[in-house]
Backbone as CSV, one residue per row, in Angstrom:
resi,resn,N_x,N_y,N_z,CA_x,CA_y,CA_z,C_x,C_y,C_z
1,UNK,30.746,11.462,88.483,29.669,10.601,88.912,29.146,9.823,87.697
2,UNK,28.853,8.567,87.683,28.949,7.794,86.497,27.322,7.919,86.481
3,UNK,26.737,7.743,85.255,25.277,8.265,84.584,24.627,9.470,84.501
4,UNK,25.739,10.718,84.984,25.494,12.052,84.565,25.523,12.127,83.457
5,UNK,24.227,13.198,82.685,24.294,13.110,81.570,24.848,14.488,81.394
6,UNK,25.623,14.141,79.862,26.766,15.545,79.239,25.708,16.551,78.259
7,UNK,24.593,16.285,77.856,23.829,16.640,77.056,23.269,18.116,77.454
8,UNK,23.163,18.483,76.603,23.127,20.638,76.596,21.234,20.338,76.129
9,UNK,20.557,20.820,77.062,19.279,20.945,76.386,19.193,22.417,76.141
10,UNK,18.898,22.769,74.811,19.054,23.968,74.268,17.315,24.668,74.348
11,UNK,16.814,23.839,74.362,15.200,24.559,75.025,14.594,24.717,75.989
12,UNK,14.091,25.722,76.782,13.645,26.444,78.143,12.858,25.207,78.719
13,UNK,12.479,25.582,80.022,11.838,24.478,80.737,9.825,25.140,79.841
14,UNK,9.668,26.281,79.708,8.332,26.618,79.311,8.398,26.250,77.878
15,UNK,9.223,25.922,77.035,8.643,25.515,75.779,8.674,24.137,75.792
16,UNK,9.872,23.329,76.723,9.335,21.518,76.737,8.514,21.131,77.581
17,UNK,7.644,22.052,78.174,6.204,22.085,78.789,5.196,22.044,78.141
18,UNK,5.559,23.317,77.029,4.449,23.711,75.767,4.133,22.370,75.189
19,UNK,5.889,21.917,74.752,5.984,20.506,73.844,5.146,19.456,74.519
20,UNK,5.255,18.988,75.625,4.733,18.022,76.271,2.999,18.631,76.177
21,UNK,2.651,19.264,76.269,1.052,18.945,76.435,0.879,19.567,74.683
22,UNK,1.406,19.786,73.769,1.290,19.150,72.323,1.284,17.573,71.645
23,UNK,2.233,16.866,72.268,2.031,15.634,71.976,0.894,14.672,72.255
24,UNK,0.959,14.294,70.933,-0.373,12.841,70.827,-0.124,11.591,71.424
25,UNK,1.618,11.495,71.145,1.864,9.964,71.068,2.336,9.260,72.961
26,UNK,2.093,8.360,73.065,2.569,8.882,74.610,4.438,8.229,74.116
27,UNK,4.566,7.894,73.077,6.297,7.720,72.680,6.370,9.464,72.632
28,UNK,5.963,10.165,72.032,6.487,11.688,72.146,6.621,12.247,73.792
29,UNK,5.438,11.928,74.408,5.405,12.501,75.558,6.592,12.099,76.900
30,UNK,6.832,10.750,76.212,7.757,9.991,76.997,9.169,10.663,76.933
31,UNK,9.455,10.976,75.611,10.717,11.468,75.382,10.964,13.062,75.723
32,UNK,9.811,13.972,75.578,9.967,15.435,75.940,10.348,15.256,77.173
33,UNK,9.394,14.540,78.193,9.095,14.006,79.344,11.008,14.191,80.005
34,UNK,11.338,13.591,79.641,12.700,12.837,80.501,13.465,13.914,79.604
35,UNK,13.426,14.807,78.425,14.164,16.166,78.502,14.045,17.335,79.338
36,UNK,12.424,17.158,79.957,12.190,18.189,81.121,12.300,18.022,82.274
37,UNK,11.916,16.710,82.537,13.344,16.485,83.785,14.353,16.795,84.197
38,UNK,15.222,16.782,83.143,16.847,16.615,83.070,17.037,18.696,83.061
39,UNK,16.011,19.329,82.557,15.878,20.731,81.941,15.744,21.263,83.604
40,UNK,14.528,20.538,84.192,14.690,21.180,85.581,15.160,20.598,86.833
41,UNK,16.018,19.516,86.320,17.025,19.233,87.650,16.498,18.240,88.409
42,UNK,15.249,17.557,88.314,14.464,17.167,88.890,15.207,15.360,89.155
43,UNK,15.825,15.249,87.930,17.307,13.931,87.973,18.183,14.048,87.604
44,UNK,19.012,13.696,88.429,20.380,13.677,88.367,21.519,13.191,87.060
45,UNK,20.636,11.834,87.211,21.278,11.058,86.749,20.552,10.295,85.310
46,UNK,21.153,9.562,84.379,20.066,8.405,83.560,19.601,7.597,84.256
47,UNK,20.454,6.788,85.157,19.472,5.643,85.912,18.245,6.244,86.677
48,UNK,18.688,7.388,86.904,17.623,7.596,88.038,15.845,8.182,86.894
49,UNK,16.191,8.617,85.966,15.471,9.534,84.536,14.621,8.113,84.352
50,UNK,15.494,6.520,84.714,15.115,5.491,83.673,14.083,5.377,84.743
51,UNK,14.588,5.164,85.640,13.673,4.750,86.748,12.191,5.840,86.838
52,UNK,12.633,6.920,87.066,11.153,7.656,86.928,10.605,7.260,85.624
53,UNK,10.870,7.123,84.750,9.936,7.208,82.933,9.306,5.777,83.133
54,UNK,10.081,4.465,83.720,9.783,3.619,83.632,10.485,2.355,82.816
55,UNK,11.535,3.153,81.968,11.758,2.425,81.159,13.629,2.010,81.206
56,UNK,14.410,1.474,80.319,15.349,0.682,80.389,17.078,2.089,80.158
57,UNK,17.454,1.762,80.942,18.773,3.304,80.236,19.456,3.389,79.549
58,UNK,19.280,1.830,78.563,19.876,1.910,77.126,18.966,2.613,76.303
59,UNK,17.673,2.678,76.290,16.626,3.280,76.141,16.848,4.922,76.043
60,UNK,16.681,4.984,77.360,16.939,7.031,77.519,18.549,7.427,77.087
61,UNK,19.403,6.305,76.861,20.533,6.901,76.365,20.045,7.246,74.970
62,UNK,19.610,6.079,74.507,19.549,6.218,73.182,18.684,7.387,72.406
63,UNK,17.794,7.884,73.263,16.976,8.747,73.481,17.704,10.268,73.247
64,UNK,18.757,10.340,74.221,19.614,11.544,74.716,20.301,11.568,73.539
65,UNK,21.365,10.473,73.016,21.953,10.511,71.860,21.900,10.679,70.437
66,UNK,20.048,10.579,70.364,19.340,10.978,69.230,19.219,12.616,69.324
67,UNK,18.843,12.808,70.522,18.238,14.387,70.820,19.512,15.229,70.477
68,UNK,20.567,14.792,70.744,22.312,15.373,70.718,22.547,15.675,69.473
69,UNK,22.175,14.597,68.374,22.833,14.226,67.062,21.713,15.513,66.163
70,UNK,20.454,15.276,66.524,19.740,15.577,65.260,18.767,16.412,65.980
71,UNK,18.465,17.017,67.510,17.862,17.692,67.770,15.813,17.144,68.283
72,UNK,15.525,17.895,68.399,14.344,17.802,68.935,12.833,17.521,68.428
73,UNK,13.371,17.599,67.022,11.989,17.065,65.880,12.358,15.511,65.802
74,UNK,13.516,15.273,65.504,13.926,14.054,64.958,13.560,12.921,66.806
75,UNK,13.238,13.670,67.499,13.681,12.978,68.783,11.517,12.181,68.608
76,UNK,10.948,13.174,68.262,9.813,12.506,68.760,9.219,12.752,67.148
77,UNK,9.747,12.611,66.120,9.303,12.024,64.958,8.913,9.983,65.230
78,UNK,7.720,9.864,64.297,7.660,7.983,64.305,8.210,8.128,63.220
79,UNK,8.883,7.064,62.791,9.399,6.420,61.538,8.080,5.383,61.438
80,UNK,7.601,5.280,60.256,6.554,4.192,59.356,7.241,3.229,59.044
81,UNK,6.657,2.063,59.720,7.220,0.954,58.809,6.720,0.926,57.160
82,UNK,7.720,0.243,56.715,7.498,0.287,55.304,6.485,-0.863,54.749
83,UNK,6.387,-1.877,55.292,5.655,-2.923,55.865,5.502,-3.541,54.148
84,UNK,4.592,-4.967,53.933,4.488,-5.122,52.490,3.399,-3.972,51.450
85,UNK,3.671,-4.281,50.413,3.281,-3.492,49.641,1.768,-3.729,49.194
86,UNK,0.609,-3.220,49.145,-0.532,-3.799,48.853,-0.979,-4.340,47.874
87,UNK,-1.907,-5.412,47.370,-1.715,-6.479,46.438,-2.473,-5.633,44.959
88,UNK,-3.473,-5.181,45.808,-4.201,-3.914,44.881,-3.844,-2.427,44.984
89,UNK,-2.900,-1.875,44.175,-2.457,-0.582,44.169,-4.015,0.218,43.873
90,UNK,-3.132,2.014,43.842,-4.441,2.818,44.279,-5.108,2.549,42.638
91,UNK,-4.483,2.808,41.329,-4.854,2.481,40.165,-5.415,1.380,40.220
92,UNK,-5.259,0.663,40.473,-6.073,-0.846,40.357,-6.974,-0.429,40.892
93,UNK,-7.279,0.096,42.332,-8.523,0.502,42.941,-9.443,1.139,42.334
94,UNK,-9.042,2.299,41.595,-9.533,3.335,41.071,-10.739,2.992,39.789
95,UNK,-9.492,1.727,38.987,-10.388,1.078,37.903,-11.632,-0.056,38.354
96,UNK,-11.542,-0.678,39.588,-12.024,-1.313,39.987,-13.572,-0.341,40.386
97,UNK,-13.310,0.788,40.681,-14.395,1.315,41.448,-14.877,1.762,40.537
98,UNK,-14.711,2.039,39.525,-15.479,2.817,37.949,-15.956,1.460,37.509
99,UNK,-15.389,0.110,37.672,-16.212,-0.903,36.972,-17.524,-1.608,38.069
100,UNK,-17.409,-1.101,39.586,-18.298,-1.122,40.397,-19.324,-0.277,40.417
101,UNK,-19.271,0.849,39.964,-20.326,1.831,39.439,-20.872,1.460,38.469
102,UNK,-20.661,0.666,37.272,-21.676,0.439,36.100,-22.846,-0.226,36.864
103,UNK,-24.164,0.242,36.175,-25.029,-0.156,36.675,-25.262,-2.096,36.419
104,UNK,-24.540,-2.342,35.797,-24.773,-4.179,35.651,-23.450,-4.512,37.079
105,UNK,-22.445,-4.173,37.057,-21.898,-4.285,38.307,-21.224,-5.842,37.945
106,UNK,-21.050,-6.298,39.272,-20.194,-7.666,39.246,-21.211,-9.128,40.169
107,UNK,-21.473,-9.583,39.553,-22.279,-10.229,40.806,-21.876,-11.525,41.569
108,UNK,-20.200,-11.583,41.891,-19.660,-12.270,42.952,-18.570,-11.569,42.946
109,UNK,-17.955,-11.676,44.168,-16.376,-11.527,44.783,-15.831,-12.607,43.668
110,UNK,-15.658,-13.121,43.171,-15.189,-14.649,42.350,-15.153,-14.117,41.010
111,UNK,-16.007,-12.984,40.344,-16.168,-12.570,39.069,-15.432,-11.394,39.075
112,UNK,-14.967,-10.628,40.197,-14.127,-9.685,40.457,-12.702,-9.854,40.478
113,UNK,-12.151,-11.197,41.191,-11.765,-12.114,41.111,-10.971,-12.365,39.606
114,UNK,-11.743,-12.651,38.692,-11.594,-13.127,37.403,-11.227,-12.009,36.507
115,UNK,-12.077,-10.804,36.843,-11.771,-9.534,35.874,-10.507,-8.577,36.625
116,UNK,-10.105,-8.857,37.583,-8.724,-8.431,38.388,-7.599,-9.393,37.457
117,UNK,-7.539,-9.997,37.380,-6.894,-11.593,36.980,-6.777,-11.119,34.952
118,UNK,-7.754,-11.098,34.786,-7.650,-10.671,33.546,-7.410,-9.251,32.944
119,UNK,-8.023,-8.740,33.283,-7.550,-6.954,32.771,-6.496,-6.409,33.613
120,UNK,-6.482,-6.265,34.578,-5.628,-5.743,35.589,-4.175,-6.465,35.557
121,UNK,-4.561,-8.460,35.216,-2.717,-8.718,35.350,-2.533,-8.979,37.226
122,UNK,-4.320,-9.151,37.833,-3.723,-8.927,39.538,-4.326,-9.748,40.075
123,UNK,-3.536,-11.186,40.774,-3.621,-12.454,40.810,-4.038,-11.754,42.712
124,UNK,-5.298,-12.106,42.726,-5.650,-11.864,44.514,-6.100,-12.524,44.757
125,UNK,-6.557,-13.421,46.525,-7.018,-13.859,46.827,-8.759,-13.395,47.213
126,UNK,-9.856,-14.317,46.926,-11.007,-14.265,47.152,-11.036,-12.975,48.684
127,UNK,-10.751,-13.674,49.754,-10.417,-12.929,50.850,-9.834,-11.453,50.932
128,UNK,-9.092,-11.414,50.015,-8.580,-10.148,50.043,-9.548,-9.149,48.475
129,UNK,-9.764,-9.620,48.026,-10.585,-9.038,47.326,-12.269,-8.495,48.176
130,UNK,-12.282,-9.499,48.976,-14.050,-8.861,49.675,-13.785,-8.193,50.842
131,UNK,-12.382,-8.031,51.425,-11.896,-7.059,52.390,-11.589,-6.094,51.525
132,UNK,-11.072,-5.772,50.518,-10.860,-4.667,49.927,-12.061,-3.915,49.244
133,UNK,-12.701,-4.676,48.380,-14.070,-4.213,47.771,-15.156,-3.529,49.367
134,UNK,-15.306,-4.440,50.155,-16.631,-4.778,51.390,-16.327,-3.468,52.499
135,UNK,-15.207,-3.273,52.527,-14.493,-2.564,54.009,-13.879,-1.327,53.352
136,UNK,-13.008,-1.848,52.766,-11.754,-0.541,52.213,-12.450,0.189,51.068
137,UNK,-13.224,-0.153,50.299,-14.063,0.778,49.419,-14.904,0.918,49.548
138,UNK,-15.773,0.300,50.769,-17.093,0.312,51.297,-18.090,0.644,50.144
139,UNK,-17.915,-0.565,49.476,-18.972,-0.822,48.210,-19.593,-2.482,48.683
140,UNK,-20.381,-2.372,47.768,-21.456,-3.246,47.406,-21.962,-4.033,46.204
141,UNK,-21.719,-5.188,46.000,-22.348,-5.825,44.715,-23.917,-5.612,44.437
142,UNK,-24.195,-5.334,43.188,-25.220,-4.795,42.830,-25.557,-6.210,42.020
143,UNK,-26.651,-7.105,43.013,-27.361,-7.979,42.506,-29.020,-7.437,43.024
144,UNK,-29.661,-7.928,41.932,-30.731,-7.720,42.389,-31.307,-8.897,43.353
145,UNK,-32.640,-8.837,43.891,-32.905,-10.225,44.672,-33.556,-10.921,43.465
146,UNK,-33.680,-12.158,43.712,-34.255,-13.163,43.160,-35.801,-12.524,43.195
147,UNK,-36.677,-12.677,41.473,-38.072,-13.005,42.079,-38.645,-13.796,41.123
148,UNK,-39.638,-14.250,42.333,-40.409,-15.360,42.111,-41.074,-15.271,40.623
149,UNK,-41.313,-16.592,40.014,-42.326,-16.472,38.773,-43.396,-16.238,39.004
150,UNK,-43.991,-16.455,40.161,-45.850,-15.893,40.006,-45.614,-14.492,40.729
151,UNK,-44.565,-13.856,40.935,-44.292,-12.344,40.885,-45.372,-11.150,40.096
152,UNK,-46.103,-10.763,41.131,-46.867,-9.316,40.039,-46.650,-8.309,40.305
153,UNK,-46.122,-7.504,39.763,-45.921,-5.905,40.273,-46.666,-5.084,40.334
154,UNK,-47.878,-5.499,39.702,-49.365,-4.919,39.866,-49.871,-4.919,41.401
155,UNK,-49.808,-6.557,41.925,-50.540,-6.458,43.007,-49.942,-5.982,44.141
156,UNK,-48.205,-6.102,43.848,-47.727,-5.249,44.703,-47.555,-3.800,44.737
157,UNK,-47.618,-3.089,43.776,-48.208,-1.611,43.884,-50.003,-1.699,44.292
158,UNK,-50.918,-2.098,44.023,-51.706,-2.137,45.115,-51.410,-2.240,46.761
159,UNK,-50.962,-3.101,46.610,-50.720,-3.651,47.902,-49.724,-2.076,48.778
160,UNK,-49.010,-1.780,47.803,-48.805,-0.558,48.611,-49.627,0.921,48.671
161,UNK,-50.333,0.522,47.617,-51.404,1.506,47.815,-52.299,2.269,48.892
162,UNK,-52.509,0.607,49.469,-53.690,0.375,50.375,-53.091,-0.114,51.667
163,UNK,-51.896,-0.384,52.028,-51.285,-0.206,53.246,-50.891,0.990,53.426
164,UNK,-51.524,0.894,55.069,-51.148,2.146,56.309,-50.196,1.759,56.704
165,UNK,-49.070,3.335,56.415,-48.059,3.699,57.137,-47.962,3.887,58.237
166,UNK,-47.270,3.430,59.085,-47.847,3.459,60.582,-46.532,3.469,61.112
């Protein structure tokens, strides 16, 4: 009968049960999924496996033929893309965040910018520097606010003196 599958599942129907309500990914669950099928008879066939899972039977072959070759970790392992490499490594980070701790600090993305560029050797964009500093190190430029010249710190410690907390 053509789409019988030849494949020996070497684990009980109660441990790719166990497996299935262990998985996070619903790609893991998908794949235990259509081994416990096939474990309790429930399909016959791949087309018919494709048709219940939902998905394509070059798919669940490829699926079956992984599970055959290398077994049952390798079947619902993700592979990571390797994707590009980040513009600011963790060292760069590291020095960056010890020069964000001095109490004088940096007082633009643009001067960070400049001292990346110069000490570091690490040509970044504005943008990617205040996503990395703002988000990914969840820091903060340490400017103070502006104050005014007729500024008194006298009358404003009065002034908090004598205001109710409320």
């Amino acid at each position: 009968m053509a789409g019988v599958t030849k494949v020996k599942i070497k684990e009980s129907a109660e441990e790719l049960r166990e497996l299935l309500k262990k998985q996070k990914t619903v790609l893991g669950k998908e794949r235990i999924q259509a081994l416990y099928l096939l474990k309790i008879q429930q399909v016959k066939t791949i087309q018919d496996l494709a048709v219940v899972l939902g998905r394509g039977s070059a798919t669940v072959q490829r699926w079956l033929k992984a599970y055959a070759e290398s077994g049952i970790d390798t079947l619902v392992s993700r592979k990571k893309g390797s994707g590009r490499p980040p513009i600011m490594n963790t060292d760069v980070r590291e020095q960056l965040s010890k020069e964000l701790e001095d109490p004088q600090g940096f007082k633009s993305y643009e001067e960070i910018r400049t001292w990346l560029k110069a000490v570091e050797g690490v040509e970044a964009s504005y943008k990617v520097v205040h996503d990395t500093v703002r988000y990914r190190m969840k820091a903060k430029l340490k400017v103070p606010r502006a104050v005014g010249i007729k500024h008194q710190p006298e009358a404003e410690e009065e002034f908090k003196k004598n205001s109710h907390n409320t």
